[in-house]
Amino acid sequence: MAPVSLDELELLRKTELFAPLSPDALEEILGAARRLEFGRGLYIFHQGDRAVSFYVLVRGRVRLVQVTPDGNQVLMRFIMPGEPFAAVAVFGKACYPVSAEVVDDAVVLCWHGACFADLMERYPELALRAMHVLAGRVQEFQDRLREMATERVERRLAHTLLRLARQAGRRVHRGILIDLALSRQDLAEMSGTTLYTVSRVLRKWEEEGLVRVGRRWVVIRDPHGLVSVAEDLPPRPGSPPP
């Protein structure tokens, strides 16, 4: 069994997946994990590889990307510290449906899928939480599919930014900063539109004071205003000036 890091034990304790477990259970689960390090730009696994390991990100940032049958790359999700990913490895023989690309130098905890499945048998509350986390991910992707099928592009892009803000945003002086090394092409992939359209909409929103956009970051200056766009509500009076 690997030595247990107190920092990693605290990280697991604060995550949705492991929160209900006792300290002894968390120590056993952490002791069964391997710690792996990956440099920026490397891949933890590739789409189509046999799914053998389940991961929790300890440090850094990872993005999940998928190549469609027609060869287009789609950014599916960013993974932040404390988040699990690649749960498909736990639930039987399968291949990874996405690739996991390291955005910032990353440290991950890694369990063999069969090992983690055994741990869920020993700790049924872990299995229940795992199903809850998976259900949340499925709901997120269903929402994205519905948006792409039914909503105009401004609403889709607003929903994308709000999801990213909930996941990884932090408050700054003039709003909520999304600092994920995001390119406009990334936003286009996540909202199902084109680079040109994303650039046009963001430029319009900057003029209206909704957002501020840098080369690899976005500040949501008026979160309520962006919610109004996402939900197709009337503009809120008193939005900040551009």
CSV table of C-alpha atoms in Angstrom, one decimal:
chain,number,residue,atom,x,y,z
A,1,MET,CA,0.0,0.0,0.0
A,2,ALA,CA,1.3,3.4,-1.0
A,3,PRO,CA,2.0,6.0,1.8
A,4,VAL,CA,-0.9,8.3,2.5
A,5,SER,CA,-0.5,12.0,1.9
A,6,LEU,CA,-2.5,14.2,4.4
A,7,ASP,CA,-3.0,16.8,1.7
A,8,GLU,CA,-4.5,14.2,-0.6
A,9,LEU,CA,-6.6,12.8,2.2
A,10,GLU,CA,-8.0,16.2,2.8
A,11,LEU,CA,-8.7,16.7,-0.9
A,12,LEU,CA,-10.7,13.5,-1.1
A,13,ARG,CA,-12.6,14.4,2.1
A,14,LYS,CA,-13.8,17.6,0.5
A,15,THR,CA,-14.9,16.0,-2.8
A,16,GLU,CA,-18.5,15.0,-3.6
A,17,LEU,CA,-17.5,11.4,-4.4
A,18,PHE,CA,-15.7,10.7,-1.1
A,19,ALA,CA,-17.3,13.1,1.3
A,20,PRO,CA,-19.5,10.6,3.2
A,21,LEU,CA,-16.8,8.1,3.9
A,22,SER,CA,-15.1,7.6,7.3
A,23,PRO,CA,-11.4,8.6,7.8
A,24,ASP,CA,-10.4,5.0,7.9
A,25,ALA,CA,-12.2,4.2,4.6
A,26,LEU,CA,-10.6,7.3,3.0
A,27,GLU,CA,-7.2,6.2,4.1
A,28,GLU,CA,-7.7,2.7,2.7
A,29,ILE,CA,-9.0,4.1,-0.6
A,30,LEU,CA,-6.1,6.6,-0.9
A,31,GLY,CA,-3.6,3.9,0.0
A,32,ALA,CA,-4.8,1.8,-3.0
A,33,ALA,CA,-4.1,4.6,-5.5
A,34,ARG,CA,-1.0,5.4,-7.5
A,35,ARG,CA,0.2,8.9,-7.9
A,36,LEU,CA,1.1,9.9,-11.4
A,37,GLU,CA,2.5,13.2,-12.8
A,38,PHE,CA,2.0,14.5,-16.3
A,39,GLY,CA,3.5,17.6,-18.0
A,40,ARG,CA,1.5,20.2,-19.9
A,41,GLY,CA,0.4,19.0,-23.4
A,42,LEU,CA,0.7,15.3,-22.5
A,43,TYR,CA,-2.2,12.9,-22.6
A,44,ILE,CA,-3.3,10.8,-19.6
A,45,PHE,CA,-5.2,8.5,-22.0
A,46,HIS,CA,-6.5,8.6,-25.6
A,47,GLN,CA,-10.0,8.1,-27.0
A,48,GLY,CA,-10.4,4.5,-28.0
A,49,ASP,CA,-7.8,3.1,-25.5
A,50,ARG,CA,-9.0,0.3,-23.4
A,51,ALA,CA,-10.4,1.8,-20.2
A,52,VAL,CA,-8.4,0.3,-17.4
A,53,SER,CA,-7.9,3.1,-14.8
A,54,PHE,CA,-10.1,5.6,-12.9
A,55,TYR,CA,-8.6,9.0,-11.9
A,56,VAL,CA,-9.0,11.9,-9.5
A,57,LEU,CA,-7.2,15.1,-10.3
A,58,VAL,CA,-5.0,16.4,-7.4
A,59,ARG,CA,-3.3,19.3,-9.0
A,60,GLY,CA,-3.4,21.1,-12.4
A,61,ARG,CA,-6.1,21.1,-15.1
A,62,VAL,CA,-7.2,18.6,-17.6
A,63,ARG,CA,-9.5,18.9,-20.6
A,64,LEU,CA,-11.6,16.0,-22.1
A,65,VAL,CA,-11.8,16.1,-25.9
A,66,GLN,CA,-13.5,13.9,-28.3
A,67,VAL,CA,-12.9,13.4,-32.1
A,68,THR,CA,-16.2,12.9,-34.0
A,69,PRO,CA,-16.6,10.4,-36.8
A,70,ASP,CA,-16.1,13.2,-39.3
A,71,GLY,CA,-12.8,14.2,-37.8
A,72,ASN,CA,-13.8,17.3,-35.8
A,73,GLN,CA,-12.5,17.7,-32.3
A,74,VAL,CA,-15.0,18.7,-29.6
A,75,LEU,CA,-14.0,20.0,-26.2
A,76,MET,CA,-16.3,18.1,-23.8
A,77,ARG,CA,-15.3,19.3,-20.3
A,78,PHE,CA,-12.5,20.7,-18.1
A,79,ILE,CA,-11.5,18.7,-15.0
A,80,MET,CA,-10.4,20.7,-12.0
A,81,PRO,CA,-8.6,19.5,-8.8
A,82,GLY,CA,-10.8,17.2,-6.7
A,83,GLU,CA,-12.8,16.0,-9.7
A,84,PRO,CA,-13.0,12.3,-10.8
A,85,PHE,CA,-12.8,11.3,-14.4
A,86,ALA,CA,-12.7,8.1,-16.6
A,87,ALA,CA,-15.3,6.3,-14.5
A,88,VAL,CA,-16.1,4.1,-17.5
A,89,ALA,CA,-13.1,2.0,-16.3
A,90,VAL,CA,-15.0,1.0,-13.2
A,91,PHE,CA,-18.1,-0.3,-14.9
A,92,GLY,CA,-16.9,-3.1,-17.1
A,93,LYS,CA,-14.9,-3.6,-20.3
A,94,ALA,CA,-15.0,-0.5,-22.4
A,95,CYS,CA,-12.9,2.0,-24.2
A,96,TYR,CA,-12.3,5.6,-23.2
A,97,PRO,CA,-14.9,7.8,-25.1
A,98,VAL,CA,-12.6,10.9,-24.9
A,99,SER,CA,-9.0,11.8,-24.6
A,100,ALA,CA,-7.6,13.5,-21.5
A,101,GLU,CA,-5.2,16.3,-22.3
A,102,VAL,CA,-3.2,18.0,-19.6
A,103,VAL,CA,-3.6,21.8,-19.7
A,104,ASP,CA,-1.4,22.6,-16.7
A,105,ASP,CA,1.2,20.2,-15.2
A,106,ALA,CA,-1.0,17.7,-13.4
A,107,VAL,CA,-0.8,15.2,-10.5
A,108,VAL,CA,-3.5,12.5,-10.5
A,109,LEU,CA,-4.6,9.7,-8.3
A,110,CYS,CA,-5.1,6.5,-10.3
A,111,TRP,CA,-6.9,3.3,-9.4
A,112,HIS,CA,-7.2,0.2,-11.6
A,113,GLY,CA,-10.9,-0.1,-12.5
A,114,ALA,CA,-11.3,-3.5,-10.9
A,115,CYS,CA,-9.6,-2.3,-7.7
A,116,PHE,CA,-12.0,0.7,-7.5
A,117,ALA,CA,-15.0,-1.6,-8.2
A,118,ASP,CA,-13.9,-3.8,-5.2
A,119,LEU,CA,-13.7,-0.7,-3.1
A,120,MET,CA,-17.3,0.2,-4.0
A,121,GLU,CA,-18.4,-3.2,-3.0
A,122,ARG,CA,-16.7,-2.7,0.4
A,123,TYR,CA,-18.2,0.8,0.8
A,124,PRO,CA,-21.7,1.0,-0.7
A,125,GLU,CA,-21.9,4.7,0.0
A,126,LEU,CA,-19.0,5.2,-2.4
A,127,ALA,CA,-21.0,3.4,-5.1
A,128,LEU,CA,-24.0,5.5,-4.5
A,129,ARG,CA,-22.0,8.7,-4.7
A,130,ALA,CA,-20.3,7.5,-7.9
A,131,MET,CA,-23.7,7.0,-9.5
A,132,HIS,CA,-24.7,10.4,-8.3
A,133,VAL,CA,-21.6,12.0,-9.9
A,134,LEU,CA,-22.2,10.1,-13.1
A,135,ALA,CA,-25.9,11.1,-13.2
A,136,GLY,CA,-24.8,14.7,-12.9
A,137,ARG,CA,-22.4,14.4,-15.9
A,138,VAL,CA,-25.0,12.7,-18.0
A,139,GLN,CA,-27.5,15.5,-17.2
A,140,GLU,CA,-24.9,18.1,-18.1
A,141,PHE,CA,-24.3,16.5,-21.5
A,142,GLN,CA,-28.0,16.1,-22.1
A,143,ASP,CA,-28.5,19.8,-21.4
A,144,ARG,CA,-25.8,20.6,-23.9
A,145,LEU,CA,-27.4,18.4,-26.6
A,146,ARG,CA,-30.8,20.0,-26.0
A,147,GLU,CA,-29.3,23.5,-26.2
A,148,MET,CA,-27.5,22.7,-29.5
A,149,ALA,CA,-30.7,21.2,-30.9
A,150,THR,CA,-33.1,23.9,-29.8
A,151,GLU,CA,-31.4,27.2,-28.8
A,152,ARG,CA,-30.0,30.1,-30.8
A,153,VAL,CA,-26.3,30.5,-30.6
A,154,GLU,CA,-26.2,33.4,-28.1
A,155,ARG,CA,-28.1,31.3,-25.6
A,156,ARG,CA,-25.8,28.3,-26.1
A,157,LEU,CA,-22.7,30.4,-25.7
A,158,ALA,CA,-24.1,32.0,-22.5
A,159,HIS,CA,-24.9,28.6,-21.1
A,160,THR,CA,-21.4,27.5,-21.9
A,161,LEU,CA,-19.8,30.4,-20.1
A,162,LEU,CA,-22.1,30.1,-17.1
A,163,ARG,CA,-21.3,26.3,-16.8
A,164,LEU,CA,-17.6,27.1,-16.9
A,165,ALA,CA,-18.0,29.9,-14.3
A,166,ARG,CA,-19.8,27.4,-11.9
A,167,GLN,CA,-17.1,24.8,-12.4
A,168,ALA,CA,-13.9,26.9,-12.3
A,169,GLY,CA,-14.8,30.6,-12.0
A,170,ARG,CA,-13.4,32.8,-9.3
A,171,ARG,CA,-14.5,36.3,-8.2
A,172,VAL,CA,-12.3,39.2,-9.1
A,173,HIS,CA,-12.8,43.0,-8.9
A,174,ARG,CA,-15.0,43.4,-11.9
A,175,GLY,CA,-16.8,40.0,-12.1
A,176,ILE,CA,-16.1,36.3,-12.4
A,177,LEU,CA,-12.9,35.2,-14.0
A,178,ILE,CA,-12.8,32.0,-16.1
A,179,ASP,CA,-9.0,31.4,-16.4
A,180,LEU,CA,-8.8,28.0,-18.2
A,181,ALA,CA,-6.5,28.9,-21.1
A,182,LEU,CA,-9.7,29.0,-23.1
A,183,SER,CA,-9.4,29.9,-26.8
A,184,ARG,CA,-12.4,31.1,-28.8
A,185,GLN,CA,-12.2,27.9,-30.8
A,186,ASP,CA,-12.6,26.0,-27.4
A,187,LEU,CA,-15.8,28.0,-26.8
A,188,ALA,CA,-17.0,27.3,-30.3
A,189,GLU,CA,-16.6,23.6,-29.8
A,190,MET,CA,-18.3,23.6,-26.5
A,191,SER,CA,-21.3,25.6,-27.7
A,192,GLY,CA,-21.7,23.9,-31.1
A,193,THR,CA,-20.9,26.9,-33.3
A,194,THR,CA,-18.1,28.5,-35.4
A,195,LEU,CA,-15.1,30.5,-34.4
A,196,TYR,CA,-16.4,33.5,-36.4
A,197,THR,CA,-19.7,33.4,-34.6
A,198,VAL,CA,-18.2,33.2,-31.1
A,199,SER,CA,-15.9,36.1,-31.9
A,200,ARG,CA,-18.8,38.2,-33.2
A,201,VAL,CA,-21.0,37.4,-30.2
A,202,LEU,CA,-18.2,38.1,-27.6
A,203,ARG,CA,-17.4,41.4,-29.3
A,204,LYS,CA,-21.1,42.4,-29.1
A,205,TRP,CA,-21.2,41.3,-25.4
A,206,GLU,CA,-18.1,43.3,-24.6
A,207,GLU,CA,-19.7,46.4,-26.1
A,208,GLU,CA,-22.8,45.8,-23.9
A,209,GLY,CA,-20.7,45.3,-20.8
A,210,LEU,CA,-21.6,41.6,-20.2
A,211,VAL,CA,-18.1,40.2,-20.5
A,212,ARG,CA,-14.4,41.2,-20.9
A,213,VAL,CA,-12.3,38.9,-23.1
A,214,GLY,CA,-8.6,38.3,-23.2
A,215,ARG,CA,-6.5,36.0,-25.3
A,216,ARG,CA,-7.0,32.9,-23.1
A,217,TRP,CA,-9.5,34.1,-20.4
A,218,VAL,CA,-13.0,35.6,-20.0
A,219,VAL,CA,-14.4,37.8,-17.2
A,220,ILE,CA,-18.1,37.7,-16.8
A,221,ARG,CA,-18.8,41.3,-15.8
A,222,ASP,CA,-22.6,41.0,-15.5
A,223,PRO,CA,-23.6,37.5,-14.4
A,224,HIS,CA,-27.2,38.4,-14.1
A,225,GLY,CA,-27.2,39.9,-17.6
A,226,LEU,CA,-25.6,36.7,-19.0
A,227,VAL,CA,-28.3,34.6,-17.2
A,228,SER,CA,-30.9,36.8,-18.9
A,229,VAL,CA,-29.3,35.9,-22.3
A,230,ALA,CA,-29.1,32.2,-21.5
A,231,GLU,CA,-32.7,32.0,-20.3
A,232,ASP,CA,-34.0,34.4,-23.0
A,233,LEU,CA,-35.3,36.9,-20.4
A,234,PRO,CA,-35.7,40.6,-20.9
A,235,PRO,CA,-32.6,42.7,-20.3
A,236,ARG,CA,-32.0,43.6,-16.7
A,237,PRO,CA,-31.9,47.4,-16.1
A,238,GLY,CA,-28.8,48.8,-14.6
A,239,SER,CA,-26.3,46.5,-16.2
A,240,PRO,CA,-22.7,47.8,-16.0
A,241,PRO,CA,-21.6,50.1,-18.8
A,242,PRO,CA,-19.1,48.8,-21.4
